[in-house]
Amino acid sequence: MKFLSNVLAVIVGLLIFWVAGFFILAGIIAISSSGDQATIEENSVLHIKLNGIPIVESAPDDDIGLPPLPYLGKTTTVGLNQIIKAIRTAEENDEIKGIYLESGMLTAGQAHILEIRNALSEFKESGKFIISYSEYYSEPGYFLSSVADEIYLNPIGDIEFNGFSSAPIFFKGLFEKLEIEPVIFRVGEFKSAIEPFILDKMSEENRLQTMTYLNDMNTVMIEQVANSRGLGIEEVGQINDSMLVRKPQDAMDLDLIDGLWYDDQVKARLKEKLGLEEDEDEINSIGINGINQSATSKNRLSPNTIALIIADGEIVSGEALDQISSERFLKEIRKARKNKDVKAIVIRINSPGGSVVASEVIWRELSEAQKAKPLIASMSNYAASGGYYIAAPADTIVAYPNTITGSIGIFGLWFNAKGLLNNKLGITTDEVKTGTYSNLLDPTKSIPEAEKAIMQKKVEEGYDTFISRVSEGRNMSREQVLAIAGGRVWSGKKAKENGLVDVLGDFDDAIEIAAKKAGIEEDYRLVVYPKQKSILEQLMEDMSSDVQSTYQRIKMGYSYEIFKTIEKLEKLEGRMVLLPFQSEIK
């Protein structure tokens, strides 16, 4: 009772805090929205600070960058679109003389990093400078920061530059102890999403494909770093392979950085670059959100529209807001197809896959859209399995060299918990049924071979459909697709070589291709589908969800993250076209 009363007291306190906080924040937002565009002082720098801030695919343009509210546990994020827009605006604005980059502890996918790097490289071509500083550079952080003209590290800081690894977690031993039997249905020797449930280590097929795409991603990073630092590719490869940077001075000696400096020394260097007096003048700086408020939309009055459909997350059935839900996306794609002002469609995919049925629903609607107007697929960090399924109808598929894609395979997963229930918990069940298969896949009993055969047949039929979708979309024979399918994961570079991708490029390349195919060249504007919520709408929606998540955190403690994982998996119903579970690249 004491625990419950404490929990209720916390919830009531949070609600009161939210009511007061909401009106305060609403006032701030109203003032920000009603004012004039942000002005940029002369002789300024754009301050890009990304330390510890997760980079997501997209965020609303009117996001004013409010910090997370206390006790609600929500992590501030920044949209890739916001970062790119800020860099482009800074490049075009004469008052911005350079960029001060703080992104040593970066949380971003490899394709996102490459896109930001490309934008920063273009910024440098304008003759403006980029200076980077951090107390510690993680591998993604250094990958991005290496594009800077000058890179500085704290004298007792560190740099991680030792390549990528992937260490899946395996549950076979746990299930054996609990007497839970995973029942697997799959097609494709490389379809490794089910391996954590039936093996205690990686299969040789999974080890091969993982090593291949990790090497491809690492090669992209090494080549980019070598080019930016004016070093040889083999030299940087050796530094990376043998982890030759083990103390700060090593990074200096190997020319990976330009100095071991403290924060005040870096600020003094910025003043020098700006022509300021070191002891008297202050540095004029503006952040991502501030500079974006000063920007104007390109061709915002143009009658020609390119619809940008952002497909970010797992693919599920229904109308889930935080995932690629079939019903919601069907409606959005149909809107873009029927809108006469929309001359072309670009679908931006950042997805590891999901439900076969939901993928088929979205594929069908995109196929109809492709018949009506140009359809271009732009792949982000991931566009694999179901993510590739929905890309298949596109006229042109554009991917980064370090995109993870392919994984053309299918699986089904079920658990027989009879041993756990009977032997561990002392729970028994009984049944009455009207037909032979009325209790198909009952988790309280062993699954007969006849039932397994039924489910395996369903999976094989789903795989056959997947192969057909890719064959039709890519103008490849069934045999050609089968040769590169089997659930195998490919890097964007390898996918280009085997015909799964048409162009190695970034988001801008996809938009340029769409505009050219539609015959509208420079005369167009981008409209995002689904429509992004304003910051005020998002704030109102988050009020209830954040209080609920806070209550769950208090109630579950350390079990909360496990609960969230299970909750996510429950939405993935039926046959799956999905990348490996628990796969994290470090």
PDB file of N, CA, C and O in Angstrom, residues 390-442:
ATOM      1  N   ILE A 390       8.970  -3.079 -49.724  1.00  0.00           N
ATOM      2  CA  ILE A 390       8.202  -1.893 -50.113  1.00  0.00           C
ATOM      3  C   ILE A 390       8.988  -0.979 -51.062  1.00  0.00           C
ATOM      4  O   ILE A 390       8.409  -0.086 -51.682  1.00  0.00           O
ATOM      5  N   ALA A 391      10.307  -1.219 -51.179  1.00  0.00           N
ATOM      6  CA  ALA A 391      11.096  -0.440 -52.134  1.00  0.00           C
ATOM      7  C   ALA A 391      11.017  -1.029 -53.540  1.00  0.00           C
ATOM      8  O   ALA A 391      11.262  -0.335 -54.530  1.00  0.00           O
ATOM      9  N   ALA A 392      10.667  -2.308 -53.634  1.00  0.00           N
ATOM     10  CA  ALA A 392      10.722  -3.039 -54.902  1.00  0.00           C
ATOM     11  C   ALA A 392       9.957  -2.387 -56.057  1.00  0.00           C
ATOM     12  O   ALA A 392      10.411  -2.468 -57.203  1.00  0.00           O
ATOM     13  N   PRO A 393       8.789  -1.755 -55.850  1.00  0.00           N
ATOM     14  CA  PRO A 393       8.057  -1.197 -57.004  1.00  0.00           C
ATOM     15  C   PRO A 393       8.658   0.081 -57.581  1.00  0.00           C
ATOM     16  O   PRO A 393       8.205   0.544 -58.626  1.00  0.00           O
ATOM     17  N   ALA A 394       9.654   0.662 -56.930  1.00  0.00           N
ATOM     18  CA  ALA A 394      10.174   1.965 -57.344  1.00  0.00           C
ATOM     19  C   ALA A 394      10.823   1.915 -58.724  1.00  0.00           C
ATOM     20  O   ALA A 394      11.417   0.911 -59.117  1.00  0.00           O
ATOM     21  N   ASP A 395      10.717   3.026 -59.467  1.00  0.00           N
ATOM     22  CA  ASP A 395      11.405   3.164 -60.753  1.00  0.00           C
ATOM     23  C   ASP A 395      12.910   3.129 -60.551  1.00  0.00           C
ATOM     24  O   ASP A 395      13.646   2.539 -61.339  1.00  0.00           O
ATOM     25  N   THR A 396      13.357   3.812 -59.498  1.00  0.00           N
ATOM     26  CA  THR A 396      14.774   3.895 -59.181  1.00  0.00           C
ATOM     27  C   THR A 396      14.960   3.733 -57.679  1.00  0.00           C
ATOM     28  O   THR A 396      14.214   4.334 -56.894  1.00  0.00           O
ATOM     29  N   ILE A 397      15.940   2.933 -57.279  1.00  0.00           N
ATOM     30  CA  ILE A 397      16.263   2.765 -55.864  1.00  0.00           C
ATOM     31  C   ILE A 397      17.636   3.382 -55.618  1.00  0.00           C
ATOM     32  O   ILE A 397      18.615   3.012 -56.266  1.00  0.00           O
ATOM     33  N   VAL A 398      17.682   4.323 -54.674  1.00  0.00           N
ATOM     34  CA  VAL A 398      18.914   5.025 -54.322  1.00  0.00           C
ATOM     35  C   VAL A 398      19.309   4.622 -52.908  1.00  0.00           C
ATOM     36  O   VAL A 398      18.484   4.648 -51.993  1.00  0.00           O
ATOM     37  N   ALA A 399      20.573   4.249 -52.712  1.00  0.00           N
ATOM     38  CA  ALA A 399      21.055   3.853 -51.388  1.00  0.00           C
ATOM     39  C   ALA A 399      22.439   4.424 -51.147  1.00  0.00           C
ATOM     40  O   ALA A 399      23.161   4.768 -52.094  1.00  0.00           O
ATOM     41  N   TYR A 400      22.810   4.540 -49.891  1.00  0.00           N
ATOM     42  CA  TYR A 400      24.175   4.913 -49.531  1.00  0.00           C
ATOM     43  C   TYR A 400      25.057   3.669 -49.646  1.00  0.00           C
ATOM     44  O   TYR A 400      24.564   2.545 -49.525  1.00  0.00           O
ATOM     45  N   PRO A 401      26.356   3.823 -49.820  1.00  0.00           N
ATOM     46  CA  PRO A 401      27.230   2.657 -49.840  1.00  0.00           C
ATOM     47  C   PRO A 401      27.166   1.843 -48.551  1.00  0.00           C
ATOM     48  O   PRO A 401      27.366   0.632 -48.565  1.00  0.00           O
ATOM     49  N   ASN A 402      26.864   2.520 -47.416  1.00  0.00           N
ATOM     50  CA  ASN A 402      26.822   1.830 -46.130  1.00  0.00           C
ATOM     51  C   ASN A 402      25.402   1.584 -45.616  1.00  0.00           C
ATOM     52  O   ASN A 402      25.205   1.302 -44.434  1.00  0.00           O
ATOM     53  N   THR A 403      24.413   1.697 -46.496  1.00  0.00           N
ATOM     54  CA  THR A 403      23.052   1.262 -46.150  1.00  0.00           C
ATOM     55  C   THR A 403      23.039  -0.257 -45.963  1.00  0.00           C
ATOM     56  O   THR A 403      23.751  -0.976 -46.656  1.00  0.00           O
ATOM     57  N   ILE A 404      22.221  -0.747 -45.033  1.00  0.00           N
ATOM     58  CA  ILE A 404      22.009  -2.190 -44.887  1.00  0.00           C
ATOM     59  C   ILE A 404      20.692  -2.537 -45.562  1.00  0.00           C
ATOM     60  O   ILE A 404      19.639  -2.000 -45.207  1.00  0.00           O
ATOM     61  N   THR A 405      20.746  -3.434 -46.547  1.00  0.00           N
ATOM     62  CA  THR A 405      19.548  -3.733 -47.329  1.00  0.00           C
ATOM     63  C   THR A 405      19.519  -5.219 -47.703  1.00  0.00           C
ATOM     64  O   THR A 405      20.278  -6.026 -47.184  1.00  0.00           O
ATOM     65  N   GLY A 406      18.616  -5.584 -48.603  1.00  0.00           N
ATOM     66  CA  GLY A 406      18.461  -6.987 -48.979  1.00  0.00           C
ATOM     67  C   GLY A 406      17.642  -7.745 -47.952  1.00  0.00           C
ATOM     68  O   GLY A 406      16.531  -7.341 -47.617  1.00  0.00           O
ATOM     69  N   SER A 407      18.193  -8.866 -47.434  1.00  0.00           N
ATOM     70  CA  SER A 407      17.509  -9.735 -46.470  1.00  0.00           C
ATOM     71  C   SER A 407      16.173 -10.213 -47.030  1.00  0.00           C
ATOM     72  O   SER A 407      15.141 -10.165 -46.363  1.00  0.00           O
ATOM     73  N   ILE A 408      16.206 -10.673 -48.280  1.00  0.00           N
ATOM     74  CA  ILE A 408      14.994 -11.162 -48.943  1.00  0.00           C
ATOM     75  C   ILE A 408      14.734 -12.581 -48.467  1.00  0.00           C
ATOM     76  O   ILE A 408      15.271 -13.556 -48.997  1.00  0.00           O
ATOM     77  N   GLY A 409      13.955 -12.696 -47.434  1.00  0.00           N
ATOM     78  CA  GLY A 409      13.632 -13.984 -46.823  1.00  0.00           C
ATOM     79  C   GLY A 409      12.440 -13.811 -45.910  1.00  0.00           C
ATOM     80  O   GLY A 409      11.914 -12.705 -45.761  1.00  0.00           O
ATOM     81  N   ILE A 410      11.994 -14.898 -45.304  1.00  0.00           N
ATOM     82  CA  ILE A 410      10.785 -14.838 -44.486  1.00  0.00           C
ATOM     83  C   ILE A 410      10.861 -15.897 -43.402  1.00  0.00           C
ATOM     84  O   ILE A 410      11.472 -16.951 -43.587  1.00  0.00           O
ATOM     85  N   PHE A 411      10.274 -15.596 -42.253  1.00  0.00           N
ATOM     86  CA  PHE A 411      10.278 -16.573 -41.167  1.00  0.00           C
ATOM     87  C   PHE A 411       9.007 -16.441 -40.327  1.00  0.00           C
ATOM     88  O   PHE A 411       8.308 -15.421 -40.348  1.00  0.00           O
ATOM     89  N   GLY A 412       8.726 -17.497 -39.594  1.00  0.00           N
ATOM     90  CA  GLY A 412       7.664 -17.503 -38.599  1.00  0.00           C
ATOM     91  C   GLY A 412       8.229 -18.066 -37.303  1.00  0.00           C
ATOM     92  O   GLY A 412       9.129 -18.912 -37.324  1.00  0.00           O
ATOM     93  N   LEU A 413       7.744 -17.621 -36.174  1.00  0.00           N
ATOM     94  CA  LEU A 413       8.292 -18.026 -34.884  1.00  0.00           C
ATOM     95  C   LEU A 413       7.167 -18.309 -33.900  1.00  0.00           C
ATOM     96  O   LEU A 413       6.225 -17.526 -33.777  1.00  0.00           O
ATOM     97  N   TRP A 414       7.255 -19.460 -33.246  1.00  0.00           N
ATOM     98  CA  TRP A 414       6.262 -19.822 -32.236  1.00  0.00           C
ATOM     99  C   TRP A 414       6.976 -20.488 -31.061  1.00  0.00           C
ATOM    100  O   TRP A 414       8.107 -20.958 -31.206  1.00  0.00           O
ATOM    101  N   PHE A 415       6.352 -20.482 -29.891  1.00  0.00           N
ATOM    102  CA  PHE A 415       6.977 -21.079 -28.717  1.00  0.00           C
ATOM    103  C   PHE A 415       6.059 -22.124 -28.091  1.00  0.00           C
ATOM    104  O   PHE A 415       4.864 -21.868 -27.891  1.00  0.00           O
ATOM    105  N   ASN A 416       6.626 -23.277 -27.819  1.00  0.00           N
ATOM    106  CA  ASN A 416       5.926 -24.318 -27.073  1.00  0.00           C
ATOM    107  C   ASN A 416       6.337 -24.190 -25.605  1.00  0.00           C
ATOM    108  O   ASN A 416       7.470 -24.508 -25.234  1.00  0.00           O
ATOM    109  N   ALA A 417       5.418 -23.724 -24.775  1.00  0.00           N
ATOM    110  CA  ALA A 417       5.713 -23.459 -23.363  1.00  0.00           C
ATOM    111  C   ALA A 417       5.189 -24.563 -22.443  1.00  0.00           C
ATOM    112  O   ALA A 417       5.055 -24.358 -21.235  1.00  0.00           O
ATOM    113  N   LYS A 418       4.910 -25.749 -22.995  1.00  0.00           N
ATOM    114  CA  LYS A 418       4.341 -26.829 -22.186  1.00  0.00           C
ATOM    115  C   LYS A 418       5.272 -27.212 -21.025  1.00  0.00           C
ATOM    116  O   LYS A 418       4.828 -27.372 -19.885  1.00  0.00           O
ATOM    117  N   GLY A 419       6.571 -27.341 -21.302  1.00  0.00           N
ATOM    118  CA  GLY A 419       7.511 -27.716 -20.252  1.00  0.00           C
ATOM    119  C   GLY A 419       7.569 -26.691 -19.143  1.00  0.00           C
ATOM    120  O   GLY A 419       7.612 -27.035 -17.949  1.00  0.00           O
ATOM    121  N   LEU A 420       7.580 -25.415 -19.507  1.00  0.00           N
ATOM    122  CA  LEU A 420       7.592 -24.345 -18.506  1.00  0.00           C
ATOM    123  C   LEU A 420       6.350 -24.403 -17.635  1.00  0.00           C
ATOM    124  O   LEU A 420       6.425 -24.342 -16.401  1.00  0.00           O
ATOM    125  N   LEU A 421       5.200 -24.544 -18.273  1.00  0.00           N
ATOM    126  CA  LEU A 421       3.937 -24.536 -17.531  1.00  0.00           C
ATOM    127  C   LEU A 421       3.806 -25.775 -16.640  1.00  0.00           C
ATOM    128  O   LEU A 421       3.486 -25.663 -15.447  1.00  0.00           O
ATOM    129  N   ASN A 422       4.051 -26.955 -17.224  1.00  0.00           N
ATOM    130  CA  ASN A 422       3.829 -28.210 -16.484  1.00  0.00           C
ATOM    131  C   ASN A 422       4.907 -28.459 -15.430  1.00  0.00           C
ATOM    132  O   ASN A 422       4.592 -28.732 -14.257  1.00  0.00           O
ATOM    133  N   ASN A 423       6.171 -28.367 -15.837  1.00  0.00           N
ATOM    134  CA  ASN A 423       7.265 -28.813 -14.973  1.00  0.00           C
ATOM    135  C   ASN A 423       7.823 -27.731 -14.058  1.00  0.00           C
ATOM    136  O   ASN A 423       8.282 -28.027 -12.952  1.00  0.00           O
ATOM    137  N   LYS A 424       7.788 -26.477 -14.513  1.00  0.00           N
ATOM    138  CA  LYS A 424       8.365 -25.397 -13.709  1.00  0.00           C
ATOM    139  C   LYS A 424       7.325 -24.696 -12.850  1.00  0.00           C
ATOM    140  O   LYS A 424       7.594 -24.308 -11.713  1.00  0.00           O
ATOM    141  N   LEU A 425       6.141 -24.511 -13.412  1.00  0.00           N
ATOM    142  CA  LEU A 425       5.117 -23.732 -12.712  1.00  0.00           C
ATOM    143  C   LEU A 425       3.975 -24.580 -12.164  1.00  0.00           C
ATOM    144  O   LEU A 425       3.125 -24.068 -11.412  1.00  0.00           O
ATOM    145  N   GLY A 426       3.909 -25.832 -12.551  1.00  0.00           N
ATOM    146  CA  GLY A 426       2.843 -26.697 -12.064  1.00  0.00           C
ATOM    147  C   GLY A 426       1.480 -26.377 -12.644  1.00  0.00           C
ATOM    148  O   GLY A 426       0.449 -26.676 -12.043  1.00  0.00           O
ATOM    149  N   ILE A 427       1.462 -25.806 -13.814  1.00  0.00           N
ATOM    150  CA  ILE A 427       0.204 -25.434 -14.469  1.00  0.00           C
ATOM    151  C   ILE A 427      -0.095 -26.452 -15.561  1.00  0.00           C
ATOM    152  O   ILE A 427       0.770 -26.779 -16.376  1.00  0.00           O
ATOM    153  N   THR A 428      -1.319 -26.962 -15.573  1.00  0.00           N
ATOM    154  CA  THR A 428      -1.738 -27.887 -16.626  1.00  0.00           C
ATOM    155  C   THR A 428      -2.945 -27.327 -17.361  1.00  0.00           C
ATOM    156  O   THR A 428      -3.635 -26.430 -16.860  1.00  0.00           O
ATOM    157  N   THR A 429      -3.165 -27.823 -18.571  1.00  0.00           N
ATOM    158  CA  THR A 429      -4.302 -27.376 -19.374  1.00  0.00           C
ATOM    159  C   THR A 429      -5.014 -28.589 -19.953  1.00  0.00           C
ATOM    160  O   THR A 429      -4.479 -29.696 -19.987  1.00  0.00           O
ATOM    161  N   ASP A 430      -6.233 -28.380 -20.387  1.00  0.00           N
ATOM    162  CA  ASP A 430      -7.019 -29.411 -21.056  1.00  0.00           C
ATOM    163  C   ASP A 430      -7.749 -28.732 -22.197  1.00  0.00           C
ATOM    164  O   ASP A 430      -7.744 -27.483 -22.301  1.00  0.00           O
ATOM    165  N   GLU A 431      -8.374 -29.491 -23.082  1.00  0.00           N
ATOM    166  CA  GLU A 431      -9.010 -28.848 -24.229  1.00  0.00           C
ATOM    167  C   GLU A 431     -10.160 -29.679 -24.765  1.00  0.00           C
ATOM    168  O   GLU A 431     -10.244 -30.902 -24.555  1.00  0.00           O
ATOM    169  N   VAL A 432     -11.051 -28.988 -25.435  1.00  0.00           N
ATOM    170  CA  VAL A 432     -12.125 -29.603 -26.215  1.00  0.00           C
ATOM    171  C   VAL A 432     -12.133 -28.879 -27.551  1.00  0.00           C
ATOM    172  O   VAL A 432     -12.056 -27.656 -27.592  1.00  0.00           O
ATOM    173  N   LYS A 433     -12.189 -29.620 -28.662  1.00  0.00           N
ATOM    174  CA  LYS A 433     -12.130 -28.972 -29.962  1.00  0.00           C
ATOM    175  C   LYS A 433     -13.077 -29.641 -30.943  1.00  0.00           C
ATOM    176  O   LYS A 433     -13.415 -30.822 -30.808  1.00  0.00           O
ATOM    177  N   THR A 434     -13.499 -28.881 -31.929  1.00  0.00           N
ATOM    178  CA  THR A 434     -14.459 -29.393 -32.911  1.00  0.00           C
ATOM    179  C   THR A 434     -13.796 -29.915 -34.165  1.00  0.00           C
ATOM    180  O   THR A 434     -14.394 -30.683 -34.918  1.00  0.00           O
ATOM    181  N   GLY A 435     -12.560 -29.489 -34.436  1.00  0.00           N
ATOM    182  CA  GLY A 435     -11.887 -29.922 -35.651  1.00  0.00           C
ATOM    183  C   GLY A 435     -10.467 -30.358 -35.358  1.00  0.00           C
ATOM    184  O   GLY A 435      -9.916 -30.090 -34.283  1.00  0.00           O
ATOM    185  N   THR A 436      -9.861 -31.006 -36.340  1.00  0.00           N
ATOM    186  CA  THR A 436      -8.508 -31.532 -36.160  1.00  0.00           C
ATOM    187  C   THR A 436      -7.506 -30.430 -35.836  1.00  0.00           C
ATOM    188  O   THR A 436      -6.604 -30.602 -35.013  1.00  0.00           O
ATOM    189  N   TYR A 437      -7.696 -29.263 -36.459  1.00  0.00           N
ATOM    190  CA  TYR A 437      -6.728 -28.183 -36.270  1.00  0.00           C
ATOM    191  C   TYR A 437      -7.326 -26.979 -35.538  1.00  0.00           C
ATOM    192  O   TYR A 437      -6.830 -25.856 -35.682  1.00  0.00           O
ATOM    193  N   SER A 438      -8.352 -27.195 -34.752  1.00  0.00           N
ATOM    194  CA  SER A 438      -8.985 -26.083 -34.038  1.00  0.00           C
ATOM    195  C   SER A 438      -8.016 -25.411 -33.067  1.00  0.00           C
ATOM    196  O   SER A 438      -8.157 -24.227 -32.756  1.00  0.00           O
ATOM    197  N   ASN A 439      -7.057 -26.165 -32.555  1.00  0.00           N
ATOM    198  CA  ASN A 439      -6.090 -25.599 -31.610  1.00  0.00           C
ATOM    199  C   ASN A 439      -4.712 -25.441 -32.249  1.00  0.00           C
ATOM    200  O   ASN A 439      -3.684 -25.680 -31.624  1.00  0.00           O
ATOM    201  N   LEU A 440      -4.722 -25.024 -33.517  1.00  0.00           N
ATOM    202  CA  LEU A 440      -3.475 -24.861 -34.266  1.00  0.00           C
ATOM    203  C   LEU A 440      -2.505 -23.953 -33.513  1.00  0.00           C
ATOM    204  O   LEU A 440      -2.861 -22.868 -33.062  1.00  0.00           O
ATOM    205  N   LEU A 441      -1.264 -24.441 -33.351  1.00  0.00           N
ATOM    206  CA  LEU A 441      -0.202 -23.696 -32.680  1.00  0.00           C
ATOM    207  C   LEU A 441      -0.593 -23.284 -31.259  1.00  0.00           C
ATOM    208  O   LEU A 441      -0.344 -22.153 -30.832  1.00  0.00           O
ATOM    209  N   ASP A 442      -1.166 -24.195 -30.532  1.00  0.00           N
ATOM    210  CA  ASP A 442      -1.471 -23.956 -29.121  1.00  0.00           C
ATOM    211  C   ASP A 442      -0.143 -23.944 -28.350  1.00  0.00           C
ATOM    212  O   ASP A 442       0.603 -24.925 -28.358  1.00  0.00           O
TER     213      ASP A 442
END
